[in-house]
Amino acid sequence: MLKSIIFDLDNTLVNFWQFKQESAREASAAMVAAGLPMTEQGAYNLIFKIYEQKGVEYQLVFTDMIKPFNFPKAQFEKIRDAGIVAYLRKKGQVLKPYPGIPETLAELKKSYSLAVLTDAAREQAHQRLNFTGLAEYFEQVGTFHDTNIYKPGTEPFLSICKKLNVQPSECLMVGDNPGRDMKGAQAVGMKTCLAKYDPYFESAGPHPDFSIEQPADLLEVVRRIG
Ligand SMILES: [Mg+2]
């Protein structure tokens, strides 16, 4: 019997990748306008090169970009802050739940316990859930810091079951990443549903039990599981 539905966060509930790309684009333009001696495209590429090396959640990316130029402190701060402000302004405009997510969660919450399971750091995960207004729907939030192990390791999946006080066989895992979300959930015996609606979705990994083209399709999936 299905008791709990566990959601990946980024690119499953919220449009993380779209926000990252558009915010980085704005920050690049703002830093170049403030005096960073690069092209906008060069700055944009450098942001993602740093993310590649230090992780996509790395918070000092603009500092790392400007440092090698050895600007006086005032000039350094002017460029850095131009980047930070442009990034945050764009984030405020772009980062959102996918259309249909809040309504679908509200409906599912009537019959199931809902949780988030993400590889993001605890602070970032809770910030994003609150920022997008989704925090209220979830009984439990599992982050990287609960187990210090990334998906598809089985520990995160078992840890969230323990928090929810359910067995893996009583859970449906919903995620956009076959190699992490679907693989790890299948390994512990959860049912799996692949979320394919993000424009940047790329499929590679084990075959899920279900897949959905839009969030509201999840209501039909849980009806079929029964
Ligand atoms: Mg994801």
mmCIF file of C-alpha atoms and ligand atoms in Angstrom:
data_model
loop_
_atom_site.group_PDB
_atom_site.id
_atom_site.type_symbol
_atom_site.label_atom_id
_atom_site.label_comp_id
_atom_site.label_asym_id
_atom_site.label_seq_id
_atom_site.Cartn_x
_atom_site.Cartn_y
_atom_site.Cartn_z
ATOM 1 C CA MET A 1 0.000 0.000 0.000
ATOM 2 C CA LEU A 2 1.309 3.423 -0.923
ATOM 3 C CA LYS A 3 1.837 5.617 2.130
ATOM 4 C CA SER A 4 4.459 8.195 1.172
ATOM 5 C CA ILE A 5 5.584 10.116 -1.879
ATOM 6 C CA ILE A 6 9.166 11.335 -1.913
ATOM 7 C CA PHE A 7 10.248 14.103 -4.280
ATOM 8 C CA ASP A 8 13.614 15.155 -5.541
ATOM 9 C CA LEU A 9 13.851 18.967 -5.298
ATOM 10 C CA ASP A 10 15.840 20.510 -8.161
ATOM 11 C CA ASN A 11 14.295 20.169 -11.617
ATOM 12 C CA THR A 12 11.514 18.038 -10.132
ATOM 13 C CA LEU A 13 9.691 20.542 -7.883
ATOM 14 C CA VAL A 14 11.477 23.770 -8.842
ATOM 15 C CA ASN A 15 13.171 24.969 -12.053
ATOM 16 C CA PHE A 16 16.659 25.017 -10.579
ATOM 17 C CA TRP A 17 18.621 24.715 -13.807
ATOM 18 C CA GLN A 18 16.667 27.422 -15.577
ATOM 19 C CA PHE A 19 17.172 29.782 -12.617
ATOM 20 C CA LYS A 20 20.902 28.972 -12.464
ATOM 21 C CA GLN A 21 21.463 29.639 -16.142
ATOM 22 C CA GLU A 22 19.391 32.810 -16.367
ATOM 23 C CA SER A 23 20.816 34.222 -13.108
ATOM 24 C CA ALA A 24 24.377 33.481 -14.229
ATOM 25 C CA ARG A 25 23.651 35.219 -17.536
ATOM 26 C CA GLU A 26 22.434 38.363 -15.720
ATOM 27 C CA ALA A 27 25.327 38.325 -13.264
ATOM 28 C CA SER A 28 27.837 38.055 -16.127
ATOM 29 C CA ALA A 29 26.380 41.086 -17.893
ATOM 30 C CA ALA A 30 26.292 43.120 -14.653
ATOM 31 C CA MET A 31 29.910 42.306 -13.728
ATOM 32 C CA VAL A 32 31.195 43.157 -17.201
ATOM 33 C CA ALA A 33 29.244 46.448 -17.078
ATOM 34 C CA ALA A 34 30.809 47.127 -13.656
ATOM 35 C CA GLY A 35 34.316 46.684 -15.049
ATOM 36 C CA LEU A 36 35.167 42.971 -15.192
ATOM 37 C CA PRO A 37 37.541 42.814 -18.174
ATOM 38 C CA MET A 38 35.958 39.841 -19.952
ATOM 39 C CA THR A 39 33.220 39.269 -22.501
ATOM 40 C CA GLU A 40 29.795 38.424 -21.115
ATOM 41 C CA GLN A 41 30.025 34.963 -22.656
ATOM 42 C CA GLY A 42 33.507 34.484 -21.194
ATOM 43 C CA ALA A 43 32.228 35.428 -17.735
ATOM 44 C CA TYR A 44 29.237 33.102 -18.125
ATOM 45 C CA ASN A 45 31.468 30.212 -19.164
ATOM 46 C CA LEU A 46 33.786 30.874 -16.232
ATOM 47 C CA ILE A 47 30.879 30.756 -13.749
ATOM 48 C CA PHE A 48 29.988 27.250 -14.912
ATOM 49 C CA LYS A 49 33.615 26.175 -15.028
ATOM 50 C CA ILE A 50 33.900 27.124 -11.337
ATOM 51 C CA TYR A 51 30.609 25.345 -10.580
ATOM 52 C CA GLU A 52 32.000 22.268 -12.317
ATOM 53 C CA GLN A 53 35.052 22.329 -10.056
ATOM 54 C CA LYS A 54 33.448 23.363 -6.767
ATOM 55 C CA GLY A 55 29.854 22.214 -7.102
ATOM 56 C CA VAL A 56 26.833 24.046 -8.421
ATOM 57 C CA GLU A 57 25.939 25.323 -4.927
ATOM 58 C CA TYR A 58 29.314 27.053 -4.445
ATOM 59 C CA GLN A 59 28.625 30.453 -2.898
ATOM 60 C CA LEU A 60 31.871 32.341 -3.643
ATOM 61 C CA VAL A 61 31.819 31.944 -7.392
ATOM 62 C CA PHE A 62 31.956 35.697 -8.178
ATOM 63 C CA THR A 63 34.781 36.265 -5.704
ATOM 64 C CA ASP A 64 36.793 33.485 -7.363
ATOM 65 C CA MET A 65 36.200 35.058 -10.776
ATOM 66 C CA ILE A 66 37.388 38.548 -9.883
ATOM 67 C CA LYS A 67 40.289 37.717 -7.548
ATOM 68 C CA PRO A 68 42.889 36.888 -10.253
ATOM 69 C CA PHE A 69 42.663 40.466 -11.575
ATOM 70 C CA ASN A 70 44.046 41.902 -8.306
ATOM 71 C CA PHE A 71 41.783 44.942 -8.345
ATOM 72 C CA PRO A 72 41.879 47.461 -5.473
ATOM 73 C CA LYS A 73 39.337 46.506 -2.792
ATOM 74 C CA ALA A 74 36.711 49.089 -3.776
ATOM 75 C CA GLN A 75 36.763 48.026 -7.416
ATOM 76 C CA PHE A 76 36.702 44.345 -6.481
ATOM 77 C CA GLU A 77 33.639 44.879 -4.286
ATOM 78 C CA LYS A 78 31.860 46.986 -6.905
ATOM 79 C CA ILE A 79 32.139 44.221 -9.500
ATOM 80 C CA ARG A 80 31.338 41.407 -7.049
ATOM 81 C CA ASP A 81 28.262 43.157 -5.650
ATOM 82 C CA ALA A 82 26.993 44.007 -9.131
ATOM 83 C CA GLY A 83 27.110 40.282 -9.857
ATOM 84 C CA ILE A 84 25.448 39.236 -6.602
ATOM 85 C CA VAL A 85 22.603 41.742 -6.919
ATOM 86 C CA ALA A 86 21.906 40.868 -10.564
ATOM 87 C CA TYR A 87 21.977 37.159 -9.712
ATOM 88 C CA LEU A 88 19.569 37.482 -6.790
ATOM 89 C CA ARG A 89 17.201 39.793 -8.679
ATOM 90 C CA LYS A 90 16.944 37.285 -11.511
ATOM 91 C CA LYS A 91 16.557 34.408 -9.057
ATOM 92 C CA GLY A 92 13.582 36.228 -7.521
ATOM 93 C CA GLN A 93 11.963 36.453 -10.949
ATOM 94 C CA VAL A 94 12.757 32.974 -12.263
ATOM 95 C CA LEU A 95 12.967 30.362 -9.486
ATOM 96 C CA LYS A 96 9.513 28.849 -9.147
ATOM 97 C CA PRO A 97 7.655 25.576 -8.711
ATOM 98 C CA TYR A 98 6.673 24.090 -12.071
ATOM 99 C CA PRO A 99 3.098 24.891 -13.085
ATOM 100 C CA GLY A 100 0.764 22.501 -11.297
ATOM 101 C CA ILE A 101 3.190 21.518 -8.536
ATOM 102 C CA PRO A 102 1.490 23.345 -5.615
ATOM 103 C CA GLU A 103 -1.990 22.111 -6.627
ATOM 104 C CA THR A 104 -0.755 18.540 -7.096
ATOM 105 C CA LEU A 105 1.037 18.538 -3.741
ATOM 106 C CA ALA A 106 -2.045 19.914 -1.988
ATOM 107 C CA GLU A 107 -4.143 17.084 -3.445
ATOM 108 C CA LEU A 108 -1.611 14.341 -2.657
ATOM 109 C CA LYS A 109 -1.132 15.614 0.878
ATOM 110 C CA LYS A 110 -4.733 14.660 1.666
ATOM 111 C CA SER A 111 -3.911 10.954 1.324
ATOM 112 C CA TYR A 112 -0.129 10.540 1.651
ATOM 113 C CA SER A 113 2.780 11.808 3.678
ATOM 114 C CA LEU A 114 5.067 13.868 1.443
ATOM 115 C CA ALA A 115 8.830 14.315 1.710
ATOM 116 C CA VAL A 116 11.728 15.868 -0.158
ATOM 117 C CA LEU A 117 14.968 13.992 -0.755
ATOM 118 C CA THR A 118 17.735 16.106 -2.261
ATOM 119 C CA ASP A 119 21.498 16.075 -2.691
ATOM 120 C CA ALA A 120 21.511 19.802 -1.917
ATOM 121 C CA ALA A 121 22.973 21.075 1.338
ATOM 122 C CA ARG A 122 20.494 21.467 4.199
ATOM 123 C CA GLU A 123 20.605 25.265 4.180
ATOM 124 C CA GLN A 124 20.099 25.566 0.414
ATOM 125 C CA ALA A 125 17.313 22.977 0.380
ATOM 126 C CA HIS A 126 15.308 24.720 3.095
ATOM 127 C CA GLN A 127 15.950 28.129 1.543
ATOM 128 C CA ARG A 128 14.683 26.964 -1.850
ATOM 129 C CA LEU A 129 11.588 25.303 -0.357
ATOM 130 C CA ASN A 130 10.705 28.442 1.581
ATOM 131 C CA PHE A 131 11.578 30.781 -1.273
ATOM 132 C CA THR A 132 9.201 28.953 -3.611
ATOM 133 C CA GLY A 133 6.449 28.515 -1.006
ATOM 134 C CA LEU A 134 6.633 24.710 -1.021
ATOM 135 C CA ALA A 135 7.918 24.060 2.510
ATOM 136 C CA GLU A 136 4.429 23.712 3.989
ATOM 137 C CA TYR A 137 3.610 20.600 1.940
ATOM 138 C CA PHE A 138 6.340 18.375 3.324
ATOM 139 C CA GLU A 139 6.470 16.359 6.511
ATOM 140 C CA GLN A 140 10.153 15.572 6.137
ATOM 141 C CA VAL A 141 13.111 16.961 4.184
ATOM 142 C CA GLY A 142 16.175 14.803 3.632
ATOM 143 C CA THR A 143 19.321 16.607 2.490
ATOM 144 C CA PHE A 144 22.921 15.702 1.816
ATOM 145 C CA HIS A 145 23.728 16.567 5.413
ATOM 146 C CA ASP A 146 21.502 13.815 6.834
ATOM 147 C CA THR A 147 23.757 11.016 5.578
ATOM 148 C CA ASN A 148 26.704 12.749 3.851
ATOM 149 C CA ILE A 149 26.078 10.412 0.943
ATOM 150 C CA TYR A 150 24.737 11.384 -2.470
ATOM 151 C CA LYS A 151 22.033 9.613 -4.442
ATOM 152 C CA PRO A 152 22.007 6.935 -5.835
ATOM 153 C CA GLY A 153 23.613 5.679 -2.613
ATOM 154 C CA THR A 154 20.964 3.745 -0.714
ATOM 155 C CA GLU A 155 21.543 5.538 2.627
ATOM 156 C CA PRO A 156 19.625 8.737 1.724
ATOM 157 C CA PHE A 157 16.613 6.683 0.614
ATOM 158 C CA LEU A 158 16.631 4.507 3.731
ATOM 159 C CA SER A 159 17.144 7.561 5.937
ATOM 160 C CA ILE A 160 14.065 9.365 4.594
ATOM 161 C CA CYS A 161 11.955 6.201 5.087
ATOM 162 C CA LYS A 162 13.076 6.091 8.700
ATOM 163 C CA LYS A 163 12.122 9.746 9.171
ATOM 164 C CA LEU A 164 8.700 9.065 7.653
ATOM 165 C CA ASN A 165 8.334 5.809 9.597
ATOM 166 C CA VAL A 166 7.482 3.829 6.460
ATOM 167 C CA GLN A 167 8.993 0.923 4.517
ATOM 168 C CA PRO A 168 10.618 1.577 1.113
ATOM 169 C CA SER A 169 7.969 -0.647 -0.511
ATOM 170 C CA GLU A 170 5.326 1.807 0.731
ATOM 171 C CA CYS A 171 6.970 4.751 -1.082
ATOM 172 C CA LEU A 172 6.921 6.298 -4.528
ATOM 173 C CA MET A 173 10.047 8.241 -5.495
ATOM 174 C CA VAL A 174 9.536 11.092 -7.989
ATOM 175 C CA GLY A 175 12.644 12.583 -9.598
ATOM 176 C CA ASP A 176 14.139 13.924 -12.809
ATOM 177 C CA ASN A 177 17.435 12.071 -12.688
ATOM 178 C CA PRO A 178 17.315 8.421 -13.744
ATOM 179 C CA GLY A 179 20.879 7.669 -12.649
ATOM 180 C CA ARG A 180 20.378 9.121 -9.171
ATOM 181 C CA ASP A 181 16.697 9.271 -8.219
ATOM 182 C CA MET A 182 15.375 6.206 -10.052
ATOM 183 C CA LYS A 183 18.456 4.027 -9.519
ATOM 184 C CA GLY A 184 18.728 4.611 -5.779
ATOM 185 C CA ALA A 185 14.983 4.257 -5.178
ATOM 186 C CA GLN A 186 14.815 1.009 -7.133
ATOM 187 C CA ALA A 187 17.770 -0.364 -5.194
ATOM 188 C CA VAL A 188 15.860 -0.106 -1.901
ATOM 189 C CA GLY A 189 12.533 -1.314 -3.352
ATOM 190 C CA MET A 190 10.615 1.928 -3.855
ATOM 191 C CA LYS A 191 8.315 2.479 -6.795
ATOM 192 C CA THR A 192 9.691 5.080 -9.185
ATOM 193 C CA CYS A 193 8.270 7.895 -11.281
ATOM 194 C CA LEU A 194 10.411 9.912 -13.682
ATOM 195 C CA ALA A 195 9.546 13.611 -14.000
ATOM 196 C CA LYS A 196 10.228 14.640 -17.614
ATOM 197 C CA TYR A 197 8.771 18.136 -17.807
ATOM 198 C CA ASP A 198 11.842 20.326 -17.239
ATOM 199 C CA PRO A 199 13.068 21.810 -20.550
ATOM 200 C CA TYR A 200 16.616 20.680 -19.682
ATOM 201 C CA PHE A 201 15.581 17.091 -18.922
ATOM 202 C CA GLU A 202 18.026 14.450 -20.132
ATOM 203 C CA SER A 203 17.265 10.771 -19.825
ATOM 204 C CA ALA A 204 19.877 8.126 -19.122
ATOM 205 C CA GLY A 205 19.536 5.385 -16.547
ATOM 206 C CA PRO A 206 17.291 2.562 -15.397
ATOM 207 C CA HIS A 207 13.711 2.320 -16.592
ATOM 208 C CA PRO A 208 11.231 3.805 -14.096
ATOM 209 C CA ASP A 209 7.880 2.239 -13.176
ATOM 210 C CA PHE A 210 6.095 5.392 -14.341
ATOM 211 C CA SER A 211 6.947 8.634 -16.077
ATOM 212 C CA ILE A 212 5.042 11.926 -16.203
ATOM 213 C CA GLU A 213 4.980 14.779 -18.716
ATOM 214 C CA GLN A 214 3.487 17.273 -16.261
ATOM 215 C CA PRO A 215 3.122 17.417 -12.460
ATOM 216 C CA ALA A 216 -0.648 16.818 -12.451
ATOM 217 C CA ASP A 217 -0.090 13.422 -14.146
ATOM 218 C CA LEU A 218 1.134 12.220 -10.760
ATOM 219 C CA LEU A 219 -2.470 12.016 -9.551
ATOM 220 C CA GLU A 220 -3.166 9.339 -12.164
ATOM 221 C CA VAL A 221 0.040 7.488 -11.227
ATOM 222 C CA VAL A 222 -0.993 7.173 -7.568
ATOM 223 C CA ARG A 223 -4.479 6.064 -8.635
ATOM 224 C CA ARG A 224 -2.896 3.287 -10.683
ATOM 225 C CA ILE A 225 -0.675 2.196 -7.788
ATOM 226 C CA GLY A 226 -3.775 2.148 -5.584
HETATM 227 MG MG MG B 1 16.894 16.825 -9.702
#
